PDB file of C-alpha atoms in Angstrom:
ATOM      1  CA  UNK A 659      -3.431  10.945 -21.893  1.00 93.00           C
ATOM      2  CA  UNK A 660      -1.120  11.045 -18.862  1.00 97.00           C
ATOM      3  CA  UNK A 661       0.660   7.706 -18.512  1.00 98.00           C
ATOM      4  CA  UNK A 662       2.088   5.881 -15.519  1.00 98.00           C
ATOM      5  CA  UNK A 663       5.521   6.209 -17.126  1.00 98.00           C
ATOM      6  CA  UNK A 664       5.135  10.008 -17.254  1.00 98.00           C
ATOM      7  CA  UNK A 665       4.044  10.110 -13.618  1.00 98.00           C
ATOM      8  CA  UNK A 666       7.070   8.040 -12.550  1.00 98.00           C
ATOM      9  CA  UNK A 667       9.389  10.343 -14.494  1.00 98.00           C
ATOM     10  CA  UNK A 668       7.865  13.553 -13.115  1.00 98.00           C
ATOM     11  CA  UNK A 669      10.514  15.260 -10.978  1.00 98.00           C
ATOM     12  CA  UNK A 670       8.005  17.066  -8.753  1.00 98.00           C
ATOM     13  CA  UNK A 671       6.236  13.835  -7.858  1.00 98.00           C
ATOM     14  CA  UNK A 672       9.539  12.078  -7.197  1.00 98.00           C
ATOM     15  CA  UNK A 673      10.554  14.920  -4.886  1.00 98.00           C
ATOM     16  CA  UNK A 674       7.311  14.700  -2.887  1.00 98.00           C
ATOM     17  CA  UNK A 675       7.704  10.932  -2.484  1.00 98.00           C
ATOM     18  CA  UNK A 676      11.298  11.356  -1.338  1.00 98.00           C
ATOM     19  CA  UNK A 677      10.502  14.191   1.080  1.00 97.00           C
ATOM     20  CA  UNK A 678       7.443  12.377   2.422  1.00 97.00           C
ATOM     21  CA  UNK A 679       9.610   9.370   3.260  1.00 96.00           C
ATOM     22  CA  UNK A 680      12.130  11.628   4.986  1.00 96.00           C
ATOM     23  CA  UNK A 681       9.292  12.925   7.148  1.00 95.00           C
ATOM     24  CA  UNK A 682       8.328   9.342   7.994  1.00 95.00           C
ATOM     25  CA  UNK A 683      11.941   8.475   8.774  1.00 95.00           C
ATOM     26  CA  UNK A 684      12.207  11.366  11.241  1.00 95.00           C
ATOM     27  CA  UNK A 685       9.133   9.955  13.006  1.00 93.00           C
ATOM     28  CA  UNK A 686      10.708   6.454  12.994  1.00 91.00           C
ATOM     29  CA  UNK A 687       8.086   4.944  10.696  1.00 93.00           C
ATOM     30  CA  UNK A 688       8.890   2.094   8.326  1.00 94.00           C
ATOM     31  CA  UNK A 689       9.982   2.766   4.738  1.00 94.00           C
ATOM     32  CA  UNK A 690       7.414   4.650   2.637  1.00 95.00           C
ATOM     33  CA  UNK A 691       9.627   5.572  -0.309  1.00 95.00           C
ATOM     34  CA  UNK A 692      10.031   4.273  -3.860  1.00 97.00           C
ATOM     35  CA  UNK A 693      10.344   0.587  -2.918  1.00 97.00           C
ATOM     36  CA  UNK A 694       6.943   0.748  -1.232  1.00 97.00           C
ATOM     37  CA  UNK A 695       5.043   2.814  -3.794  1.00 98.00           C
ATOM     38  CA  UNK A 696       6.428   0.978  -6.835  1.00 98.00           C
ATOM     39  CA  UNK A 697       5.571  -2.355  -5.248  1.00 98.00           C
ATOM     40  CA  UNK A 698       2.061  -1.092  -4.492  1.00 98.00           C
ATOM     41  CA  UNK A 699       1.702   0.099  -8.091  1.00 98.00           C
ATOM     42  CA  UNK A 700       2.805  -3.281  -9.442  1.00 98.00           C
ATOM     43  CA  UNK A 701       0.451  -5.196  -7.145  1.00 98.00           C
ATOM     44  CA  UNK A 702      -2.564  -2.908  -7.614  1.00 98.00           C
ATOM     45  CA  UNK A 703      -2.165  -2.933 -11.375  1.00 98.00           C
ATOM     46  CA  UNK A 704      -1.635  -6.679 -11.370  1.00 98.00           C
ATOM     47  CA  UNK A 705      -4.826  -7.261  -9.398  1.00 98.00           C
ATOM     48  CA  UNK A 706      -6.976  -5.355 -11.867  1.00 98.00           C
ATOM     49  CA  UNK A 707      -5.229  -6.869 -14.864  1.00 98.00           C
ATOM     50  CA  UNK A 708      -5.824 -10.385 -13.561  1.00 98.00           C
ATOM     51  CA  UNK A 709      -9.463  -9.546 -12.857  1.00 98.00           C
ATOM     52  CA  UNK A 710      -9.913  -8.495 -16.479  1.00 97.00           C
ATOM     53  CA  UNK A 711     -10.147  -4.719 -16.171  1.00 98.00           C
ATOM     54  CA  UNK A 712      -9.215  -2.619 -19.177  1.00 98.00           C
ATOM     55  CA  UNK A 713      -5.675  -1.379 -19.713  1.00 98.00           C
ATOM     56  CA  UNK A 714      -6.430   2.238 -18.759  1.00 98.00           C
ATOM     57  CA  UNK A 715      -8.079   1.279 -15.466  1.00 98.00           C
ATOM     58  CA  UNK A 716      -4.999  -0.813 -14.664  1.00 98.00           C
ATOM     59  CA  UNK A 717      -2.828   2.223 -15.388  1.00 98.00           C
ATOM     60  CA  UNK A 718      -4.961   4.503 -13.194  1.00 98.00           C
ATOM     61  CA  UNK A 719      -4.478   2.056 -10.320  1.00 98.00           C
ATOM     62  CA  UNK A 720      -0.722   2.135 -10.891  1.00 98.00           C
ATOM     63  CA  UNK A 721      -0.721   5.936 -10.826  1.00 98.00           C
ATOM     64  CA  UNK A 722      -2.870   6.083  -7.672  1.00 98.00           C
ATOM     65  CA  UNK A 723      -0.649   3.570  -5.901  1.00 98.00           C
ATOM     66  CA  UNK A 724       2.541   5.348  -6.917  1.00 98.00           C
ATOM     67  CA  UNK A 725       1.242   8.669  -5.551  1.00 98.00           C
ATOM     68  CA  UNK A 726      -0.797   7.420  -2.589  1.00 98.00           C
ATOM     69  CA  UNK A 727       1.599   8.432   0.215  1.00 97.00           C
ATOM     70  CA  UNK A 728       2.724  11.896  -0.941  1.00 98.00           C
ATOM     71  CA  UNK A 729       0.482  13.477   1.706  1.00 97.00           C
ATOM     72  CA  UNK A 730       2.970  12.364   4.360  1.00 97.00           C
ATOM     73  CA  UNK A 731       5.071  15.356   3.304  1.00 96.00           C
ATOM     74  CA  UNK A 732       2.371  17.519   4.940  1.00 96.00           C
ATOM     75  CA  UNK A 733       1.637  15.415   8.028  1.00 95.00           C
ATOM     76  CA  UNK A 734       1.037  11.761   8.853  1.00 94.00           C
ATOM     77  CA  UNK A 735      -2.385  12.684  10.221  1.00 93.00           C
ATOM     78  CA  UNK A 736      -4.967  12.818   7.412  1.00 94.00           C
ATOM     79  CA  UNK A 737      -2.226  12.094   4.882  1.00 96.00           C
ATOM     80  CA  UNK A 738      -4.691  10.321   2.604  1.00 96.00           C
ATOM     81  CA  UNK A 739      -6.815  13.442   2.241  1.00 96.00           C
ATOM     82  CA  UNK A 740      -3.902  15.866   1.856  1.00 97.00           C
ATOM     83  CA  UNK A 741      -2.290  13.463  -0.601  1.00 98.00           C
ATOM     84  CA  UNK A 742      -5.463  13.374  -2.668  1.00 98.00           C
ATOM     85  CA  UNK A 743      -5.505  17.169  -2.887  1.00 98.00           C
ATOM     86  CA  UNK A 744      -1.827  17.218  -3.875  1.00 98.00           C
ATOM     87  CA  UNK A 745      -2.416  14.527  -6.503  1.00 98.00           C
ATOM     88  CA  UNK A 746      -5.290  16.543  -7.963  1.00 98.00           C
ATOM     89  CA  UNK A 747      -3.054  19.594  -8.375  1.00 98.00           C
ATOM     90  CA  UNK A 748      -0.179  17.626  -9.898  1.00 98.00           C
ATOM     91  CA  UNK A 749      -2.263  15.563 -12.323  1.00 98.00           C
ATOM     92  CA  UNK A 750      -4.379  18.535 -13.363  1.00 98.00           C
ATOM     93  CA  UNK A 751      -1.174  20.418 -14.144  1.00 97.00           C
ATOM     94  CA  UNK A 752      -0.029  17.484 -16.278  1.00 98.00           C
ATOM     95  CA  UNK A 753      -3.241  17.669 -18.279  1.00 97.00           C
ATOM     96  CA  UNK A 754      -5.099  14.585 -17.076  1.00 98.00           C
ATOM     97  CA  UNK A 755      -8.855  14.486 -17.662  1.00 97.00           C
ATOM     98  CA  UNK A 756     -11.118  15.341 -14.717  1.00 98.00           C
ATOM     99  CA  UNK A 757     -12.872  11.965 -14.806  1.00 97.00           C
ATOM    100  CA  UNK A 758      -9.573  10.097 -14.458  1.00 98.00           C
ATOM    101  CA  UNK A 759      -8.266  12.453 -11.784  1.00 98.00           C
ATOM    102  CA  UNK A 760     -11.473  11.869  -9.847  1.00 98.00           C
ATOM    103  CA  UNK A 761     -10.952   8.099  -9.773  1.00 98.00           C
ATOM    104  CA  UNK A 762      -7.352   8.482  -8.657  1.00 98.00           C
ATOM    105  CA  UNK A 763      -7.895  11.064  -5.909  1.00 98.00           C
ATOM    106  CA  UNK A 764     -10.891   9.089  -4.623  1.00 97.00           C
ATOM    107  CA  UNK A 765      -8.649   6.040  -4.267  1.00 98.00           C
ATOM    108  CA  UNK A 766      -5.840   7.985  -2.590  1.00 98.00           C
ATOM    109  CA  UNK A 767      -8.272   9.710  -0.236  1.00 97.00           C
ATOM    110  CA  UNK A 768      -9.722   6.347   0.804  1.00 96.00           C
ATOM    111  CA  UNK A 769      -6.587   4.290   1.469  1.00 96.00           C
ATOM    112  CA  UNK A 770      -5.829   5.060   5.130  1.00 92.00           C
ATOM    113  CA  UNK A 771      -7.398   2.493   7.448  1.00 87.00           C
ATOM    114  CA  UNK A 772      -8.936   5.104   9.772  1.00 86.00           C
ATOM    115  CA  UNK A 773     -11.174   6.466   6.992  1.00 89.00           C
ATOM    116  CA  UNK A 774     -10.702   4.018   4.112  1.00 92.00           C
ATOM    117  CA  UNK A 775     -13.402   2.395   2.026  1.00 94.00           C
ATOM    118  CA  UNK A 776     -13.177   0.535  -1.315  1.00 97.00           C
ATOM    119  CA  UNK A 777     -15.352   3.048  -3.139  1.00 96.00           C
ATOM    120  CA  UNK A 778     -14.220   1.972  -6.601  1.00 97.00           C
ATOM    121  CA  UNK A 779     -12.038  -0.686  -8.223  1.00 98.00           C
ATOM    122  CA  UNK A 780      -8.932   1.533  -8.107  1.00 98.00           C
ATOM    123  CA  UNK A 781      -9.401   2.162  -4.382  1.00 98.00           C
ATOM    124  CA  UNK A 782     -10.022  -1.521  -3.639  1.00 98.00           C
ATOM    125  CA  UNK A 783      -6.880  -2.596  -5.502  1.00 98.00           C
ATOM    126  CA  UNK A 784      -4.801   0.132  -3.846  1.00 98.00           C
ATOM    127  CA  UNK A 785      -5.992  -0.839  -0.372  1.00 98.00           C
ATOM    128  CA  UNK A 786      -5.091  -4.503  -0.848  1.00 98.00           C
ATOM    129  CA  UNK A 787      -1.699  -3.647  -2.355  1.00 98.00           C
ATOM    130  CA  UNK A 788      -0.827  -1.122   0.354  1.00 97.00           C
ATOM    131  CA  UNK A 789      -1.983  -3.080   3.393  1.00 97.00           C
ATOM    132  CA  UNK A 790      -0.361  -6.327   2.271  1.00 97.00           C
ATOM    133  CA  UNK A 791       3.104  -4.763   1.934  1.00 97.00           C
ATOM    134  CA  UNK A 792       4.723  -6.121   5.076  1.00 96.00           C
ATOM    135  CA  UNK A 793       8.363  -7.211   4.790  1.00 95.00           C
ATOM    136  CA  UNK A 794      11.731  -7.104   6.526  1.00 96.00           C
ATOM    137  CA  UNK A 795      13.212  -4.580   4.091  1.00 95.00           C
ATOM    138  CA  UNK A 796      10.704  -1.923   5.179  1.00 96.00           C
ATOM    139  CA  UNK A 797      12.522  -1.624   8.497  1.00 96.00           C
ATOM    140  CA  UNK A 798      15.188   1.055   8.160  1.00 95.00           C
ATOM    141  CA  UNK A 799      18.820   0.106   8.829  1.00 92.00           C
ATOM    142  CA  UNK A 800      19.109   2.602  11.674  1.00 92.00           C
ATOM    143  CA  UNK A 801      16.070   1.100  13.415  1.00 92.00           C
ATOM    144  CA  UNK A 802      17.085  -2.555  13.244  1.00 93.00           C
ATOM    145  CA  UNK A 803      19.196  -2.481  16.390  1.00 90.00           C
ATOM    146  CA  UNK A 804      16.192  -1.428  18.449  1.00 90.00           C
ATOM    147  CA  UNK A 805      13.377  -3.541  16.982  1.00 91.00           C
ATOM    148  CA  UNK A 806      12.578  -4.906  20.440  1.00 89.00           C
ATOM    149  CA  UNK A 807      11.396  -1.415  21.379  1.00 90.00           C
ATOM    150  CA  UNK A 808       8.938  -0.908  18.503  1.00 92.00           C
ATOM    151  CA  UNK A 809       6.240  -3.421  17.645  1.00 94.00           C
ATOM    152  CA  UNK A 810       5.831  -2.161  14.054  1.00 93.00           C
ATOM    153  CA  UNK A 811       9.534  -2.576  13.310  1.00 95.00           C
ATOM    154  CA  UNK A 812       9.579  -5.914  15.105  1.00 96.00           C
ATOM    155  CA  UNK A 813       6.628  -7.354  13.175  1.00 96.00           C
ATOM    156  CA  UNK A 814       7.882  -6.138   9.794  1.00 96.00           C
ATOM    157  CA  UNK A 815      11.402  -7.367  10.492  1.00 97.00           C
ATOM    158  CA  UNK A 816      10.082 -10.800  11.467  1.00 97.00           C
ATOM    159  CA  UNK A 817       8.522 -11.276   8.015  1.00 97.00           C
ATOM    160  CA  UNK A 818      11.121 -13.150   5.986  1.00 97.00           C
ATOM    161  CA  UNK A 819       8.890 -13.712   2.950  1.00 97.00           C
ATOM    162  CA  UNK A 820       5.667 -12.057   1.784  1.00 97.00           C
ATOM    163  CA  UNK A 821       3.549 -12.939  -1.242  1.00 97.00           C
ATOM    164  CA  UNK A 822       0.029 -11.937  -2.280  1.00 98.00           C
ATOM    165  CA  UNK A 823      -1.712 -14.440  -4.543  1.00 98.00           C
ATOM    166  CA  UNK A 824      -5.018 -13.940  -6.357  1.00 98.00           C
ATOM    167  CA  UNK A 825      -6.737 -17.144  -7.463  1.00 97.00           C
ATOM    168  CA  UNK A 826      -9.385 -16.049  -9.943  1.00 96.00           C
ATOM    169  CA  UNK A 827     -10.915 -19.550 -10.119  1.00 96.00           C
ATOM    170  CA  UNK A 828     -11.694 -19.701  -6.397  1.00 96.00           C
ATOM    171  CA  UNK A 829     -12.049 -15.908  -6.182  1.00 96.00           C
ATOM    172  CA  UNK A 830      -9.655 -15.666  -3.280  1.00 98.00           C
ATOM    173  CA  UNK A 831      -6.798 -13.361  -2.302  1.00 98.00           C
ATOM    174  CA  UNK A 832      -4.238 -15.035  -0.026  1.00 98.00           C
ATOM    175  CA  UNK A 833      -1.443 -13.194   1.739  1.00 98.00           C
ATOM    176  CA  UNK A 834       1.310 -15.749   2.399  1.00 98.00           C
ATOM    177  CA  UNK A 835       3.785 -14.756   5.108  1.00 98.00           C
ATOM    178  CA  UNK A 836       6.835 -16.535   6.472  1.00 98.00           C
ATOM    179  CA  UNK A 837       7.395 -15.154   9.962  1.00 97.00           C
ATOM    180  CA  UNK A 838      10.357 -15.718  12.284  1.00 97.00           C
ATOM    181  CA  UNK A 839       8.522 -16.270  15.554  1.00 96.00           C
ATOM    182  CA  UNK A 840      11.730 -15.831  17.542  1.00 96.00           C
ATOM    183  CA  UNK A 841      11.547 -12.160  16.558  1.00 96.00           C
ATOM    184  CA  UNK A 842       7.811 -11.531  16.768  1.00 96.00           C
ATOM    185  CA  UNK A 843       4.811 -13.613  17.786  1.00 95.00           C
ATOM    186  CA  UNK A 844       2.054 -14.108  15.233  1.00 95.00           C
ATOM    187  CA  UNK A 845      -0.366 -12.530  17.707  1.00 95.00           C
ATOM    188  CA  UNK A 846       1.647  -9.294  17.443  1.00 96.00           C
ATOM    189  CA  UNK A 847       0.993  -9.183  13.701  1.00 95.00           C
ATOM    190  CA  UNK A 848      -2.732  -8.986  14.333  1.00 94.00           C
ATOM    191  CA  UNK A 849      -2.268  -6.644  17.268  1.00 94.00           C
ATOM    192  CA  UNK A 850      -1.185  -3.926  14.844  1.00 93.00           C
ATOM    193  CA  UNK A 851      -2.524  -5.127  11.484  1.00 95.00           C
ATOM    194  CA  UNK A 852      -5.994  -6.517  12.229  1.00 94.00           C
ATOM    195  CA  UNK A 853      -7.787  -3.383  11.014  1.00 94.00           C
ATOM    196  CA  UNK A 854      -5.742  -3.474   7.819  1.00 95.00           C
ATOM    197  CA  UNK A 855      -6.531  -7.109   7.167  1.00 96.00           C
ATOM    198  CA  UNK A 856     -10.254  -6.515   7.748  1.00 95.00           C
ATOM    199  CA  UNK A 857     -10.035  -3.643   5.283  1.00 96.00           C
ATOM    200  CA  UNK A 858      -8.397  -5.980   2.772  1.00 97.00           C
ATOM    201  CA  UNK A 859     -11.273  -8.408   3.318  1.00 97.00           C
ATOM    202  CA  UNK A 860     -13.769  -5.627   2.630  1.00 97.00           C
ATOM    203  CA  UNK A 861     -11.844  -4.628  -0.501  1.00 98.00           C
ATOM    204  CA  UNK A 862     -11.701  -8.214  -1.746  1.00 98.00           C
ATOM    205  CA  UNK A 863     -15.463  -8.392  -1.280  1.00 98.00           C
ATOM    206  CA  UNK A 864     -15.760  -5.431  -3.670  1.00 98.00           C
ATOM    207  CA  UNK A 865     -14.447  -7.823  -6.336  1.00 98.00           C
ATOM    208  CA  UNK A 866     -16.720 -10.635  -5.157  1.00 98.00           C
ATOM    209  CA  UNK A 867     -13.716 -12.403  -3.638  1.00 98.00           C
ATOM    210  CA  UNK A 868     -12.458 -13.590  -0.244  1.00 98.00           C
ATOM    211  CA  UNK A 869      -9.280 -12.571   1.565  1.00 98.00           C
ATOM    212  CA  UNK A 870      -7.259 -14.788   3.866  1.00 97.00           C
ATOM    213  CA  UNK A 871      -3.920 -14.654   5.630  1.00 97.00           C
ATOM    214  CA  UNK A 872      -1.627 -17.694   5.709  1.00 98.00           C
ATOM    215  CA  UNK A 873       1.288 -17.449   8.150  1.00 97.00           C
ATOM    216  CA  UNK A 874       3.912 -20.199   8.275  1.00 97.00           C
ATOM    217  CA  UNK A 875       1.615 -22.571   6.385  1.00 96.00           C
ATOM    218  CA  UNK A 876      -1.420 -22.018   8.589  1.00 95.00           C
ATOM    219  CA  UNK A 877      -4.556 -20.070   7.668  1.00 96.00           C
ATOM    220  CA  UNK A 878      -5.007 -17.589  10.521  1.00 94.00           C
ATOM    221  CA  UNK A 879      -7.698 -15.360   9.021  1.00 90.00           C
TER     222      UNK A 879
END
């Protein structure tokens, strides 16, 4: 059985994550390296664990989240699909069972908002974890001097605190954000992230739950 620990220690996978982030950096995208994928793995796994899924399903979500952006090493366009194909090759080589590979590559192939759909519990957890990762530290140091020129950098940099909370009693996911409105207006957040938040809502519905966004103490979605 291929474990999350083995995937994280695999040098080939680490290289693809690193090189994929270098590609994103050259295109002036926000950070997509280890801080992002490890956080996504922790959140995706935590969601399924809190919802009572078995230990192996939790681990498959962690693996999918850790590997979900490797397709950026090929091209940003269709990176979910290319990443799924790469993940298949890597996990098959490591000896993972076809059934488990299928669940992981399905989740990776369905995480980009242009083509995404919560087709299974691993995909739904990955989507919520990935799309809720907005924070100041994702803006690269070299881009911080020019955040006024790029709305994605500006919105991410304006987020001082970010926290996703799942209340299993009320069956509700809440993304709590503290936003410095002197840097970016709240309306700008939805200008670029509305599709992602709607996708999170659809993914929450997969679990029979709601999804809302709370910015500066006010429910805005």
